[in-house]
PDB file of C-alpha atoms in Angstrom:
ATOM      1  CA  MET A   1      -7.241   3.485 133.992  1.00  0.00           C
ATOM      2  CA  LEU A   2      -6.108   0.451 132.062  1.00  0.00           C
ATOM      3  CA  ASP A   3      -8.064  -1.017 129.184  1.00  0.00           C
ATOM      4  CA  PRO A   4     -10.245  -3.962 130.340  1.00  0.00           C
ATOM      5  CA  SER A   5      -8.220  -6.278 128.098  1.00  0.00           C
ATOM      6  CA  TYR A   6      -5.305  -5.935 130.544  1.00  0.00           C
ATOM      7  CA  TYR A   7      -7.421  -7.425 133.332  1.00  0.00           C
ATOM      8  CA  GLU A   8      -8.695 -10.178 131.072  1.00  0.00           C
ATOM      9  CA  LYS A   9      -5.119 -11.105 130.165  1.00  0.00           C
ATOM     10  CA  ALA A  10      -4.125 -10.959 133.851  1.00  0.00           C
ATOM     11  CA  ASP A  11      -6.954 -13.367 134.669  1.00  0.00           C
ATOM     12  CA  GLU A  12      -5.671 -15.780 132.004  1.00  0.00           C
ATOM     13  CA  ILE A  13      -2.151 -15.557 133.410  1.00  0.00           C
ATOM     14  CA  ILE A  14      -3.372 -16.056 136.970  1.00  0.00           C
ATOM     15  CA  GLU A  15      -5.305 -19.156 135.943  1.00  0.00           C
ATOM     16  CA  HIS A  16      -2.231 -20.468 134.143  1.00  0.00           C
ATOM     17  CA  CYS A  17       0.183 -19.798 137.034  1.00  0.00           C
ATOM     18  CA  GLY A  18      -2.164 -20.502 139.922  1.00  0.00           C
ATOM     19  CA  ARG A  19      -4.228 -18.359 142.245  1.00  0.00           C
ATOM     20  CA  THR A  20      -1.784 -18.560 145.147  1.00  0.00           C
ATOM     21  CA  PRO A  21       0.688 -16.158 146.743  1.00  0.00           C
ATOM     22  CA  ALA A  22       3.537 -18.419 145.570  1.00  0.00           C
ATOM     23  CA  ALA A  23       2.605 -17.627 141.964  1.00  0.00           C
ATOM     24  CA  LEU A  24       3.315 -13.895 142.340  1.00  0.00           C
ATOM     25  CA  ILE A  25       6.694 -13.859 140.585  1.00  0.00           C
ATOM     26  CA  PRO A  26       5.686 -16.105 137.649  1.00  0.00           C
ATOM     27  CA  ILE A  27       2.544 -13.994 137.170  1.00  0.00           C
ATOM     28  CA  MET A  28       4.576 -10.782 137.170  1.00  0.00           C
ATOM     29  CA  GLN A  29       7.042 -12.306 134.700  1.00  0.00           C
ATOM     30  CA  GLU A  30       4.288 -13.287 132.278  1.00  0.00           C
ATOM     31  CA  ILE A  31       2.605  -9.887 132.540  1.00  0.00           C
ATOM     32  CA  GLN A  32       5.899  -8.138 131.865  1.00  0.00           C
ATOM     33  CA  GLU A  33       6.605 -10.479 128.958  1.00  0.00           C
ATOM     34  CA  GLU A  34       3.192  -9.595 127.508  1.00  0.00           C
ATOM     35  CA  TYR A  35       3.399  -5.798 127.917  1.00  0.00           C
ATOM     36  CA  ARG A  36       7.188  -5.200 128.255  1.00  0.00           C
ATOM     37  CA  TYR A  37       6.512  -3.592 131.640  1.00  0.00           C
ATOM     38  CA  LEU A  38       4.485  -4.182 134.790  1.00  0.00           C
ATOM     39  CA  PRO A  39       1.577  -1.727 135.066  1.00  0.00           C
ATOM     40  CA  GLY A  40       1.232  -0.729 138.734  1.00  0.00           C
ATOM     41  CA  GLU A  41      -2.556  -0.776 138.560  1.00  0.00           C
ATOM     42  CA  LEU A  42      -2.451  -4.324 137.218  1.00  0.00           C
ATOM     43  CA  LEU A  43      -0.077  -5.424 139.968  1.00  0.00           C
ATOM     44  CA  THR A  44      -2.584  -4.171 142.553  1.00  0.00           C
ATOM     45  CA  TYR A  45      -5.276  -6.222 140.819  1.00  0.00           C
ATOM     46  CA  VAL A  46      -3.095  -9.344 140.752  1.00  0.00           C
ATOM     47  CA  ALA A  47      -2.235  -8.964 144.437  1.00  0.00           C
ATOM     48  CA  ALA A  48      -5.920  -8.908 145.370  1.00  0.00           C
ATOM     49  CA  GLN A  49      -6.637 -11.924 143.150  1.00  0.00           C
ATOM     50  CA  ILE A  50      -3.924 -14.124 144.682  1.00  0.00           C
ATOM     51  CA  GLY A  51      -4.248 -12.982 148.303  1.00  0.00           C
ATOM     52  CA  VAL A  52      -1.154 -10.852 148.882  1.00  0.00           C
ATOM     53  CA  THR A  53      -0.986  -7.268 150.044  1.00  0.00           C
ATOM     54  CA  ASP A  54      -0.127  -4.438 147.693  1.00  0.00           C
ATOM     55  CA  ALA A  55       2.926  -3.780 149.843  1.00  0.00           C
ATOM     56  CA  LYS A  56       4.163  -7.347 149.373  1.00  0.00           C
ATOM     57  CA  ALA A  57       3.569  -7.327 145.613  1.00  0.00           C
ATOM     58  CA  PHE A  58       5.282  -3.966 145.120  1.00  0.00           C
ATOM     59  CA  SER A  59       8.190  -4.889 147.396  1.00  0.00           C
ATOM     60  CA  VAL A  60       8.845  -8.013 145.335  1.00  0.00           C
ATOM     61  CA  ALA A  61       8.530  -6.078 142.059  1.00  0.00           C
ATOM     62  CA  THR A  62      10.941  -3.369 143.177  1.00  0.00           C
ATOM     63  CA  PHE A  63      13.429  -5.830 144.685  1.00  0.00           C
ATOM     64  CA  TYR A  64      14.138  -7.501 141.335  1.00  0.00           C
ATOM     65  CA  GLU A  65      15.816  -5.279 138.744  1.00  0.00           C
ATOM     66  CA  ASN A  66      14.159  -7.243 135.952  1.00  0.00           C
ATOM     67  CA  PHE A  67      10.735  -5.739 136.669  1.00  0.00           C
ATOM     68  CA  SER A  68       9.903  -2.285 135.373  1.00  0.00           C
ATOM     69  CA  PHE A  69       6.935  -0.029 136.057  1.00  0.00           C
ATOM     70  CA  GLU A  70       7.878   2.126 133.070  1.00  0.00           C
ATOM     71  CA  ALA A  71       6.415   1.300 129.674  1.00  0.00           C
ATOM     72  CA  LYS A  72       9.121   0.163 127.278  1.00  0.00           C
ATOM     73  CA  GLY A  73       9.524   0.311 123.556  1.00  0.00           C
ATOM     74  CA  ARG A  74       9.225  -2.521 121.080  1.00  0.00           C
ATOM     75  CA  TYR A  75      13.022  -2.726 120.955  1.00  0.00           C
ATOM     76  CA  ILE A  76      14.774  -2.728 124.312  1.00  0.00           C
ATOM     77  CA  VAL A  77      18.384  -1.733 123.716  1.00  0.00           C
ATOM     78  CA  LYS A  78      20.750  -2.550 126.577  1.00  0.00           C
ATOM     79  CA  VAL A  79      24.214  -1.064 126.450  1.00  0.00           C
ATOM     80  CA  CYS A  80      26.718  -2.736 128.748  1.00  0.00           C
ATOM     81  CA  ASP A  81      28.762  -0.382 130.890  1.00  0.00           C
ATOM     82  CA  GLY A  82      30.566  -3.016 132.940  1.00  0.00           C
ATOM     83  CA  THR A  83      34.320  -2.768 133.350  1.00  0.00           C
ATOM     84  CA  ALA A  84      35.334  -4.589 130.162  1.00  0.00           C
ATOM     85  CA  CYS A  85      32.802  -2.708 128.016  1.00  0.00           C
ATOM     86  CA  HIS A  86      33.516   0.623 129.661  1.00  0.00           C
ATOM     87  CA  VAL A  87      37.265   0.462 129.032  1.00  0.00           C
ATOM     88  CA  ARG A  88      36.557  -0.568 125.439  1.00  0.00           C
ATOM     89  CA  LYS A  89      34.476   2.570 124.920  1.00  0.00           C
ATOM     90  CA  SER A  90      30.812   1.696 125.526  1.00  0.00           C
ATOM     91  CA  ALA A  91      30.065   5.322 126.582  1.00  0.00           C
ATOM     92  CA  PRO A  92      30.398   6.701 123.013  1.00  0.00           C
ATOM     93  CA  VAL A  93      28.044   3.932 121.826  1.00  0.00           C
ATOM     94  CA  LEU A  94      25.464   5.030 124.378  1.00  0.00           C
ATOM     95  CA  ASP A  95      25.924   8.690 123.444  1.00  0.00           C
ATOM     96  CA  ALA A  96      25.417   7.886 119.755  1.00  0.00           C
ATOM     97  CA  LEU A  97      22.195   6.022 120.550  1.00  0.00           C
ATOM     98  CA  TYR A  98      20.911   8.909 122.650  1.00  0.00           C
ATOM     99  CA  LYS A  99      21.661  11.364 119.848  1.00  0.00           C
ATOM    100  CA  GLU A 100      20.135   9.191 117.102  1.00  0.00           C
ATOM    101  CA  LEU A 101      16.943   8.537 119.091  1.00  0.00           C
ATOM    102  CA  GLY A 102      16.565  11.898 120.823  1.00  0.00           C
ATOM    103  CA  LEU A 103      16.914  10.293 124.243  1.00  0.00           C
ATOM    104  CA  GLY A 104      19.088  10.940 127.277  1.00  0.00           C
ATOM    105  CA  ARG A 105      19.762   9.964 130.857  1.00  0.00           C
ATOM    106  CA  LYS A 106      16.282  11.052 131.950  1.00  0.00           C
ATOM    107  CA  LYS A 107      14.248  10.011 128.904  1.00  0.00           C
ATOM    108  CA  HIS A 108      14.731   6.348 128.018  1.00  0.00           C
ATOM    109  CA  THR A 109      11.907   5.589 125.581  1.00  0.00           C
ATOM    110  CA  THR A 110      11.095   7.194 122.245  1.00  0.00           C
ATOM    111  CA  ASP A 111       7.713   8.885 121.896  1.00  0.00           C
ATOM    112  CA  ASP A 112       6.645   6.352 119.264  1.00  0.00           C
ATOM    113  CA  MET A 113       7.329   3.536 121.785  1.00  0.00           C
ATOM    114  CA  LEU A 114       9.703   1.895 119.330  1.00  0.00           C
ATOM    115  CA  PHE A 115      12.960   2.073 121.342  1.00  0.00           C
ATOM    116  CA  THR A 116      13.968   2.005 124.988  1.00  0.00           C
ATOM    117  CA  VAL A 117      17.660   2.479 125.777  1.00  0.00           C
ATOM    118  CA  GLU A 118      19.068   1.251 129.088  1.00  0.00           C
ATOM    119  CA  THR A 119      22.525   0.802 130.532  1.00  0.00           C
ATOM    120  CA  VAL A 120      23.317  -2.412 132.353  1.00  0.00           C
ATOM    121  CA  SER A 121      26.204  -3.460 134.560  1.00  0.00           C
ATOM    122  CA  CYS A 122      27.034  -6.613 132.627  1.00  0.00           C
ATOM    123  CA  LEU A 123      25.679  -8.666 129.752  1.00  0.00           C
ATOM    124  CA  GLY A 124      28.022 -11.566 130.457  1.00  0.00           C
ATOM    125  CA  ALA A 125      29.840 -11.215 127.154  1.00  0.00           C
ATOM    126  CA  CYS A 126      33.013  -9.461 128.312  1.00  0.00           C
ATOM    127  CA  GLY A 127      35.181 -11.051 125.621  1.00  0.00           C
ATOM    128  CA  LEU A 128      32.966  -9.417 122.982  1.00  0.00           C
ATOM    129  CA  ALA A 129      33.146  -5.930 124.521  1.00  0.00           C
ATOM    130  CA  PRO A 130      31.726  -3.473 124.061  1.00  0.00           C
ATOM    131  CA  THR A 131      28.404  -5.273 123.762  1.00  0.00           C
ATOM    132  CA  MET A 132      24.867  -4.172 123.210  1.00  0.00           C
ATOM    133  CA  MET A 133      21.694  -6.221 123.329  1.00  0.00           C
ATOM    134  CA  VAL A 134      18.511  -5.591 121.369  1.00  0.00           C
ATOM    135  CA  ASN A 135      15.713  -7.554 122.970  1.00  0.00           C
ATOM    136  CA  GLU A 136      17.385 -10.970 123.330  1.00  0.00           C
ATOM    137  CA  GLU A 137      20.053 -10.628 120.624  1.00  0.00           C
ATOM    138  CA  VAL A 138      23.630  -9.764 121.605  1.00  0.00           C
ATOM    139  CA  HIS A 139      25.600  -7.456 119.311  1.00  0.00           C
ATOM    140  CA  PRO A 140      29.377  -7.661 119.916  1.00  0.00           C
ATOM    141  CA  ALA A 141      32.226  -5.212 119.314  1.00  0.00           C
ATOM    142  CA  MET A 142      29.912  -2.235 119.006  1.00  0.00           C
ATOM    143  CA  THR A 143      30.998   1.149 117.778  1.00  0.00           C
ATOM    144  CA  PRO A 144      28.886   4.299 117.655  1.00  0.00           C
ATOM    145  CA  GLU A 145      28.587   3.872 113.875  1.00  0.00           C
ATOM    146  CA  LYS A 146      27.488   0.220 114.115  1.00  0.00           C
ATOM    147  CA  ALA A 147      24.950   1.090 116.815  1.00  0.00           C
ATOM    148  CA  VAL A 148      23.385   3.886 114.737  1.00  0.00           C
ATOM    149  CA  ALA A 149      23.310   1.650 111.636  1.00  0.00           C
ATOM    150  CA  LEU A 150      21.510  -1.064 113.615  1.00  0.00           C
ATOM    151  CA  ILE A 151      18.933   1.422 114.931  1.00  0.00           C
ATOM    152  CA  ARG A 152      18.303   2.732 111.419  1.00  0.00           C
ATOM    153  CA  GLU A 153      17.917  -0.819 110.152  1.00  0.00           C
ATOM    154  CA  LEU A 154      15.387  -1.582 112.908  1.00  0.00           C
ATOM    155  CA  LYS A 155      13.505   1.621 112.065  1.00  0.00           C
ATOM    156  CA  GLY A 156      13.331   0.442 108.459  1.00  0.00           C
ATOM    157  CA  ASP A 157      15.476   3.324 107.226  1.00  0.00           C
ATOM    158  CA  GLY A 158      18.078   0.969 105.791  1.00  0.00           C
ATOM    159  CA  VAL A 159      21.773   0.976 106.642  1.00  0.00           C
TER     160      VAL A 159
END
């Protein structure tokens, strides 16, 4: 059961975006921006409020890769594993992050909800490969050492 504040915030977002089926995607985007994920229970609530079925709301949310039903950390770390990044050794960067944060292919978010590590197909910065993104900031020419130093800096442990 979600805290009532989630529903209050959803009501604000619905009023801002409009109480129509056409507002589904903008509403979902604002909710995800607020909470860094899309709580399934809240999506059901939104669907009822704007007159769409649960099936429709969930099919839209699962169609777009941008939406996530999994709670994410404060820092969302995206490691590119597209062709250019892969051949320039993005896999060791990812491995170093997993080791530093105690994560792996099945566990993506730290217990303290500080970091979420994801792999992505492309960050659109192939000339800077291998690249990593933390929230909206691109970090070029990453190495395992640079990635670990950045994580430690974000943790407040210093470099």
